[in-house]
Amino acid sequence: MRLNVNVVVNGRSHALEVGAHETLSDVLRERLGLTGCKVACDQSVCGACTILVDGDPVSACSTFMFKVDDSKITTVEGLAAGGVLTRVQEAFLQDGAFQCGFCTSGMILLVTALLARDPNPDDATVQQWLSSNICRCTGYNSILAAVRRASAGLRTEAAA
Amino acid sequence: MTHSHTQESDTYFRAFRKKATGQSVYTFDVVLPFMLHGKLLRSPHAHARIKSIDASKALAMDGVSCVVTGADLAELADPYYGVGLRDQPVIAIDRVRYVGDVVAAVCAVDENTAYRALQQIVVDYEPLLSVMTPSAALMDDAPVLFDTPTRGVSPVIGAGSAYKIDPAPNVLYEYTFGYGDVDRALDSAHALFTDTFEIGRINHFHLEPYVNVARWTGSQVEFWSCNQDPFVLRADVARIFGLPVTDVRIRTPLIGGGFGGKSYCKMEPLVALMSRKAGAPVRLALSMDESMLTLVKHPASLTLTTGVDKQGLLLGRRADITLDGGAYSDASTLVAIKTGFRIGGPYRWQAIDSRARIVRTNTIPSGSFRGFGGTQASWASERQIDMIARRLGHDPVAFRKRNLLKAGEPFAPNDRGIDLDLAAGFDRLIASMPARTKGRGQGVAIGIKDAGGTGNHGQALVRVNQSGQVCVSTATVDIGQGAPSAMCRIATEVLGLPRNTAVYASVDTEHNPPDNGTHVSCATMITGLAVEAAARDALQQVLAFAASQLGCTADDITLEGWLVRHGGALHPLEPMIRKYFGGIGWEFIGRGAFKEPYAPATPMGAENVSWMPCWSGAEVEVDEETGQVRVLSLVVGSDAGRALDMGTCIGQVEGAAAQAFAQAMFEEMRYRGDQPDNATPLAYRVPRVADMPQDFRAFVMESRLGVGPGGLKGIGEAGMLGIAAAIANAIEDATGASLTKTPFTPERVLAALDARQAPDIAASK
């Protein structure tokens, strides 16, 4: 069965005909060339494929494409508009919150969604949110530092 | 603890900028025109004979290109792989030996079609009795996994070491190591202790799955591969297909995590076979479930008998180590060697006598995992050292200090001396521990392993163009450890050029000079030395050229950035080069190499390149009602010799420690009967951020005593080594409960709490 799906991905409109079985991650990666969306567990367990659907973090590997009809999707490629990194991306760089980088786009989008909701999350909130995504490399300290840096930056910005 | 990076820090920053913006290319992202997709049918039986395979229905499906089975191996020059000992067929031939063994491979237009085709393949199995544990495999009447002697040879070893291949049914390999008269040392002991320790099976759980794309053009095959060891893989594929190595080309894009899981040959020859049969490029990306069925870390049982004198000095240790190798060899020989060799820990002994055996079972093959037996050895050794100190009424810290090796002292006869101050790091660890709190326990451990491999070598090219821009080319792959940044830094330091002038060439066996693979924490040290030499070579060429242009000798001039100082004058190099060479300019191509020579008088057959400590400390709180252990503090330190980038080194140590922490506390791949019980991402638990101790810190010392550039050495595996022992030692400190088996589940903790009342099992004289 073919279905018509209209989505705005990183600000650009797409009218797509998709199969009922097609996942959001497959469409992003294979039809739109947005390979920053990484598929690791393919079971909605690890969060590597996290992208934003209308601002909400979603596991793209386990979301059917037809379910996101009429929504706005943001992938990691859509964050640094005009080549200027977002505060979260910048913080990840400054704190070296990467090793292999396979979890990174999902982590950055997750943190972006968190800070959009709560620019100043307490530690418990950060722990709760970040526990949806797995990083097998870092042990998380550097990622937590990046979240603190990004939220501190947002606070400074708000105060200015 | 983190470390800030500035834009100035160059290659590192650029690589990470790509990761932060989704522009990094992993093998997972590689797509070729007309590429087919592979999927694998795996055995549901732990042990069975394959009577027949009927793939006709699958082949009749639209979109299915071909099915590869064991029958296709007849065309291969050598259908087996493994490290040293080769017993794993490219695909099952007539028998399956574990749940997950690959029986058939489908190539189809897309993964969905390939998956559906797998369901249509009918395999007729004759189930055989299975052996799921080493103890079952060692029984007299146990079913035997292999009927023929194992092919291949043992890795190199030296004086004091010995090995046997196939010493007994279901025993793949036996390694023995020793020095001194252990009987005499134990007989003369004031106190003797015999304890047995066990460590569970874990999976690497690298987020990027195993993924390979293979394409044939004529008789040549090229790969885009996530394999950590491109030149090792090239040699294996060439041998298996009977090709000259120059007909095999391996490209290694960025690797999404490996931790040892992606080292050495695995399913790559199968992908090549699938591609050849299909007559098209084939991509095989395993699912994570399949990755979990591909390789695990060796579960082990280690029995240590240790003798101590009246003053609390260690005298001798006898070790009997059984490693569960699973169904096939993979890197088991190396793990046996390293576990047996490292069992003494960082202490001075009169005598050591150890035996490490690899026992075959009908379980997932065991292979290399960050530390290569070092974690198993350090766990048992450091747990027993602590237990001994406590039984003798000694302070575990003072007990260790009394016996610690000093800088320069050999770990074993004829080996390279310890290249760091073990006591200084231990002092720093102790000083880093939180103040004592009532109701909490603290434990420490000092893991140690040799690092850098045995007799390893690396080669490098450093190309400097007319503008003073540098391209560093080696076979070291970027697996998240930041190797490209390190190599560029080493080269630019020699050349005196800014760090941001260097780029790191992509890894491709057709272009880069070879090395032994990116593992055993050797790259920055071994290949780093080659890069340093290559940069010196390039520098000499630049100076010789400039001298010839200036009519002087190279001794008369120096390089200042991309200017030549001759007396009081500074001459820009670029115009000088362009004037002479014209055209597009020129490259000064420096060549460098490093080889650690073989040395038969040393136990490993070559001096160990460096020593890698893991000072570990834990503070715990134990709920004696439920057996729940909370690790409140975890402090871990190592020695980088010299940290090229402190943040990167800290990240390596913390990342390894997180893996070791999980293995200690909860992570384990379990079997129920002959079936894997939790080999899926949903059921297999790795640490998430909320699992980590609130207070989790790493420190990195800089002894400057390493053999690498500026005294550096590898650090990638360090953080694994001492963690489990430190936590168990802390649990004993808090409660008196003695844990001897990982993970420390509430059930095991409760059992250990109950066992406190039992009489002391120590055989004290």
CSV table of N, CA and C in Angstrom, one decimal, chain A residues 21 29 35-36 38-41 43 45 76-77 83 85 89 93-96 98-104 108 127 130-134 136-142 144-145 149, chain B residues 1-5 12-13 16-17 19-22 26 28-29 112 203-205 207-208 255-257 259 289 480 651-652 654-655 658-659 667 681-682 686-690 696:
chain,number,residue,atom,x,y,z
A,21,HIS,N,5.0,0.2,5.4
A,21,HIS,CA,6.0,-0.4,6.2
A,21,HIS,C,7.3,0.5,6.4
A,29,ARG,N,17.1,8.6,5.8
A,29,ARG,CA,18.5,8.2,5.4
A,29,ARG,C,18.5,7.9,3.9
A,35,THR,N,21.8,11.2,6.5
A,35,THR,CA,22.4,10.1,7.2
A,35,THR,C,22.9,10.4,8.6
A,36,GLY,N,22.8,11.7,9.0
A,36,GLY,CA,23.1,12.0,10.4
A,36,GLY,C,22.2,11.2,11.3
A,38,LYS,N,21.3,8.1,12.8
A,38,LYS,CA,21.9,6.8,12.9
A,38,LYS,C,21.0,5.7,13.4
A,39,VAL,N,21.0,4.6,12.8
A,39,VAL,CA,20.2,3.5,13.4
A,39,VAL,C,21.2,2.5,14.0
A,40,ALA,N,21.0,2.2,15.3
A,40,ALA,CA,21.9,1.3,16.0
A,40,ALA,C,21.1,0.1,16.4
A,41,CYS,N,20.2,0.2,17.5
A,41,CYS,CA,19.5,-1.0,18.0
A,41,CYS,C,18.3,-1.4,17.1
A,43,GLN,N,15.4,-0.8,17.6
A,43,GLN,CA,14.3,-1.3,18.5
A,43,GLN,C,13.9,-0.2,19.5
A,45,VAL,N,15.5,1.4,21.6
A,45,VAL,CA,16.1,1.2,22.9
A,45,VAL,C,17.3,2.2,23.2
A,76,VAL,N,19.7,16.3,12.7
A,76,VAL,CA,20.9,17.0,13.1
A,76,VAL,C,21.4,18.0,12.0
A,77,GLU,N,21.1,17.6,10.8
A,77,GLU,CA,21.6,18.4,9.7
A,77,GLU,C,20.8,19.8,9.7
A,83,GLY,N,25.5,27.3,8.8
A,83,GLY,CA,26.8,26.9,9.3
A,83,GLY,C,27.1,27.4,10.7
A,85,LEU,N,26.8,26.9,14.5
A,85,LEU,CA,26.4,25.8,15.4
A,85,LEU,C,25.4,26.3,16.4
A,89,GLN,N,25.2,22.2,20.1
A,89,GLN,CA,26.3,21.6,19.4
A,89,GLN,C,27.7,22.2,19.8
A,93,LEU,N,31.0,20.3,21.5
A,93,LEU,CA,32.4,20.4,21.0
A,93,LEU,C,33.3,20.9,22.1
A,94,GLN,N,32.9,21.9,22.8
A,94,GLN,CA,33.7,22.4,23.9
A,94,GLN,C,34.0,21.4,25.0
A,95,ASP,N,33.1,20.5,25.3
A,95,ASP,CA,33.3,19.6,26.3
A,95,ASP,C,33.8,18.2,25.8
A,96,GLY,N,34.0,18.1,24.5
A,96,GLY,CA,34.4,16.8,23.9
A,96,GLY,C,33.5,15.7,24.3
A,98,PHE,N,32.0,13.5,22.8
A,98,PHE,CA,32.0,12.6,21.7
A,98,PHE,C,33.1,11.6,21.9
A,99,GLN,N,32.9,10.4,21.4
A,99,GLN,CA,34.1,9.6,21.0
A,99,GLN,C,33.8,9.1,19.6
A,100,CYS,N,33.1,8.0,19.5
A,100,CYS,CA,32.9,7.5,18.1
A,100,CYS,C,31.9,8.3,17.4
A,101,GLY,N,31.0,9.0,18.1
A,101,GLY,CA,30.0,9.9,17.5
A,101,GLY,C,28.8,9.3,16.9
A,102,PHE,N,28.6,8.0,17.1
A,102,PHE,CA,27.4,7.3,16.5
A,102,PHE,C,26.2,7.7,17.3
A,103,CYS,N,26.3,8.0,18.6
A,103,CYS,CA,25.1,8.4,19.4
A,103,CYS,C,24.9,9.9,19.3
A,104,THR,N,25.9,10.6,18.8
A,104,THR,CA,25.9,12.1,19.0
A,104,THR,C,24.7,12.9,18.4
A,108,ILE,N,22.4,15.1,20.7
A,108,ILE,CA,22.3,16.6,20.5
A,108,ILE,C,20.8,17.0,20.4
A,127,GLN,N,19.2,13.8,34.1
A,127,GLN,CA,19.4,12.4,34.2
A,127,GLN,C,18.3,11.6,33.6
A,130,LEU,N,18.3,12.1,29.7
A,130,LEU,CA,19.4,11.5,29.0
A,130,LEU,C,19.5,10.0,29.1
A,131,SER,N,18.7,9.5,30.1
A,131,SER,CA,18.7,8.0,30.2
A,131,SER,C,18.0,7.3,29.1
A,132,SER,N,17.3,8.1,28.2
A,132,SER,CA,16.7,7.4,27.1
A,132,SER,C,17.7,7.1,26.0
A,133,ASN,N,18.9,7.7,26.0
A,133,ASN,CA,19.8,7.4,25.0
A,133,ASN,C,21.1,6.8,25.5
A,134,ILE,N,21.7,5.9,24.8
A,134,ILE,CA,22.9,5.2,25.2
A,134,ILE,C,24.1,5.7,24.5
A,136,ARG,N,28.0,4.4,24.4
A,136,ARG,CA,28.8,3.3,24.9
A,136,ARG,C,30.3,3.7,25.1
A,137,CYS,N,30.6,4.9,24.7
A,137,CYS,CA,32.0,5.3,24.7
A,137,CYS,C,32.4,6.2,25.9
A,138,THR,N,31.6,7.2,26.2
A,138,THR,CA,32.2,8.2,27.1
A,138,THR,C,32.0,8.0,28.6
A,139,GLY,N,31.0,7.2,29.0
A,139,GLY,CA,30.7,7.1,30.4
A,139,GLY,C,29.9,8.3,30.9
A,140,TYR,N,29.5,9.2,29.9
A,140,TYR,CA,28.5,10.2,30.1
A,140,TYR,C,29.0,11.5,30.8
A,141,ASN,N,30.1,11.5,31.5
A,141,ASN,CA,30.5,12.7,32.2
A,141,ASN,C,30.6,13.9,31.2
A,142,SER,N,31.2,13.7,30.1
A,142,SER,CA,31.4,14.8,29.1
A,142,SER,C,30.1,15.3,28.5
A,144,LEU,N,27.2,15.1,30.1
A,144,LEU,CA,26.5,15.9,31.2
A,144,LEU,C,27.1,17.3,31.3
A,145,ALA,N,28.4,17.4,31.1
A,145,ALA,CA,29.1,18.7,31.2
A,145,ALA,C,28.6,19.6,30.0
A,149,ARG,N,26.8,23.2,30.3
A,149,ARG,CA,27.3,24.3,29.6
A,149,ARG,C,26.3,25.0,28.7
B,1,MET,N,34.7,14.9,35.1
B,1,MET,CA,35.8,15.8,34.8
B,1,MET,C,35.8,16.0,33.2
B,2,THR,N,35.9,17.2,32.8
B,2,THR,CA,36.0,17.4,31.4
B,2,THR,C,37.1,18.4,31.1
B,3,HIS,N,37.3,18.5,29.8
B,3,HIS,CA,38.4,19.4,29.4
B,3,HIS,C,37.9,20.2,28.2
B,4,SER,N,38.2,21.4,28.2
B,4,SER,CA,37.7,22.2,27.1
B,4,SER,C,38.6,22.2,25.9
B,5,HIS,N,38.0,22.4,24.8
B,5,HIS,CA,38.8,22.4,23.5
B,5,HIS,C,38.5,23.7,22.9
B,12,TYR,N,41.1,17.7,15.7
B,12,TYR,CA,40.1,17.2,16.7
B,12,TYR,C,38.8,18.0,16.6
B,13,PHE,N,38.9,19.3,16.5
B,13,PHE,CA,37.8,20.1,16.4
B,13,PHE,C,37.0,19.9,15.1
B,16,PHE,N,35.2,16.5,15.1
B,16,PHE,CA,34.0,16.5,16.0
B,16,PHE,C,33.0,17.5,15.5
B,17,ARG,N,33.4,18.5,14.8
B,17,ARG,CA,32.3,19.4,14.2
B,17,ARG,C,31.5,18.6,13.2
B,19,LYS,N,30.9,15.4,13.4
B,19,LYS,CA,30.1,14.5,14.2
B,19,LYS,C,28.9,15.3,14.8
B,20,ALA,N,29.1,16.5,15.1
B,20,ALA,CA,28.0,17.3,15.7
B,20,ALA,C,27.0,17.8,14.7
B,21,THR,N,27.4,17.7,13.4
B,21,THR,CA,26.5,18.2,12.4
B,21,THR,C,26.0,17.1,11.5
B,22,GLY,N,26.3,15.9,11.8
B,22,GLY,CA,25.8,14.8,11.0
B,22,GLY,C,26.5,14.5,9.7
B,26,TYR,N,30.4,7.1,8.1
B,26,TYR,CA,30.7,5.8,8.7
B,26,TYR,C,30.5,4.8,7.6
B,28,PHE,N,28.6,2.5,7.8
B,28,PHE,CA,27.1,2.4,7.9
B,28,PHE,C,26.4,3.3,6.8
B,29,ASP,N,27.1,4.4,6.4
B,29,ASP,CA,26.5,5.3,5.5
B,29,ASP,C,26.9,5.1,4.1
B,112,ASN,N,14.4,-5.9,3.5
B,112,ASN,CA,13.1,-6.5,3.7
B,112,ASN,C,13.0,-7.8,2.9
B,203,ASN,N,29.0,-8.3,26.2
B,203,ASN,CA,29.1,-8.0,24.7
B,203,ASN,C,29.6,-6.6,24.6
B,204,HIS,N,30.2,-6.3,23.4
B,204,HIS,CA,30.8,-5.0,23.2
B,204,HIS,C,29.7,-3.9,23.1
B,205,PHE,N,28.6,-4.2,22.4
B,205,PHE,CA,27.5,-3.3,22.3
B,205,PHE,C,28.0,-2.0,21.7
B,207,LEU,N,27.6,0.8,19.1
B,207,LEU,CA,26.4,1.3,18.5
B,207,LEU,C,26.3,1.1,17.0
B,208,GLU,N,27.4,1.4,16.3
B,208,GLU,CA,27.4,1.1,14.9
B,208,GLU,C,27.5,-0.4,14.8
B,255,ILE,N,34.6,4.7,12.3
B,255,ILE,CA,34.0,3.5,13.0
B,255,ILE,C,33.2,3.9,14.2
B,256,GLY,N,32.0,3.4,14.2
B,256,GLY,CA,31.0,3.8,15.3
B,256,GLY,C,31.2,2.9,16.5
B,257,GLY,N,32.4,2.9,17.1
B,257,GLY,CA,32.6,2.1,18.3
B,257,GLY,C,33.0,0.7,18.0
B,259,PHE,N,35.6,-1.4,20.6
B,259,PHE,CA,36.0,-1.9,21.9
B,259,PHE,C,36.6,-3.3,21.7
B,289,ASP,N,21.0,-7.3,17.4
B,289,ASP,CA,20.8,-8.7,17.9
B,289,ASP,C,21.9,-9.6,17.4
B,480,GLY,N,36.9,6.6,17.4
B,480,GLY,CA,36.4,7.4,18.5
B,480,GLY,C,37.5,7.8,19.5
B,651,GLY,N,38.6,11.0,28.7
B,651,GLY,CA,37.4,10.4,28.1
B,651,GLY,C,37.6,8.9,27.8
B,652,GLN,N,38.9,8.5,27.4
B,652,GLN,CA,39.2,7.1,27.2
B,652,GLN,C,39.1,6.3,28.6
B,654,GLU,N,37.5,7.2,31.4
B,654,GLU,CA,36.1,7.2,31.9
B,654,GLU,C,35.3,6.2,31.1
B,655,GLY,N,35.4,6.2,29.8
B,655,GLY,CA,34.6,5.3,29.0
B,655,GLY,C,34.9,3.9,29.3
B,658,ALA,N,33.4,3.0,32.7
B,658,ALA,CA,31.9,2.8,32.6
B,658,ALA,C,31.6,1.4,32.2
B,659,GLN,N,32.3,0.9,31.2
B,659,GLN,CA,32.1,-0.5,30.8
B,659,GLN,C,32.4,-1.5,31.9
B,667,GLU,N,25.8,-5.8,34.2
B,667,GLU,CA,25.8,-6.2,32.8
B,667,GLU,C,26.3,-7.7,32.6
B,681,PRO,N,19.0,-6.0,22.3
B,681,PRO,CA,19.3,-4.7,22.9
B,681,PRO,C,18.2,-4.4,24.0
B,682,LEU,N,17.0,-4.9,23.8
B,682,LEU,CA,16.0,-4.7,24.8
B,682,LEU,C,16.3,-5.4,26.1
B,686,VAL,N,23.1,-2.2,29.2
B,686,VAL,CA,24.4,-1.5,29.3
B,686,VAL,C,24.1,-0.2,30.1
B,687,PRO,N,25.1,0.5,30.6
B,687,PRO,CA,24.8,1.6,31.5
B,687,PRO,C,24.2,2.8,30.8
B,688,ARG,N,23.2,3.4,31.4
B,688,ARG,CA,22.7,4.6,31.0
B,688,ARG,C,23.2,5.7,32.0
B,689,VAL,N,22.9,6.9,31.7
B,689,VAL,CA,23.5,8.0,32.5
B,689,VAL,C,23.0,7.8,34.0
B,690,ALA,N,21.8,7.4,34.2
B,690,ALA,CA,21.3,7.3,35.6
B,690,ALA,C,21.9,6.2,36.3
B,696,PHE,N,31.8,10.4,39.8
B,696,PHE,CA,32.5,9.5,38.9
B,696,PHE,C,33.6,10.4,38.3
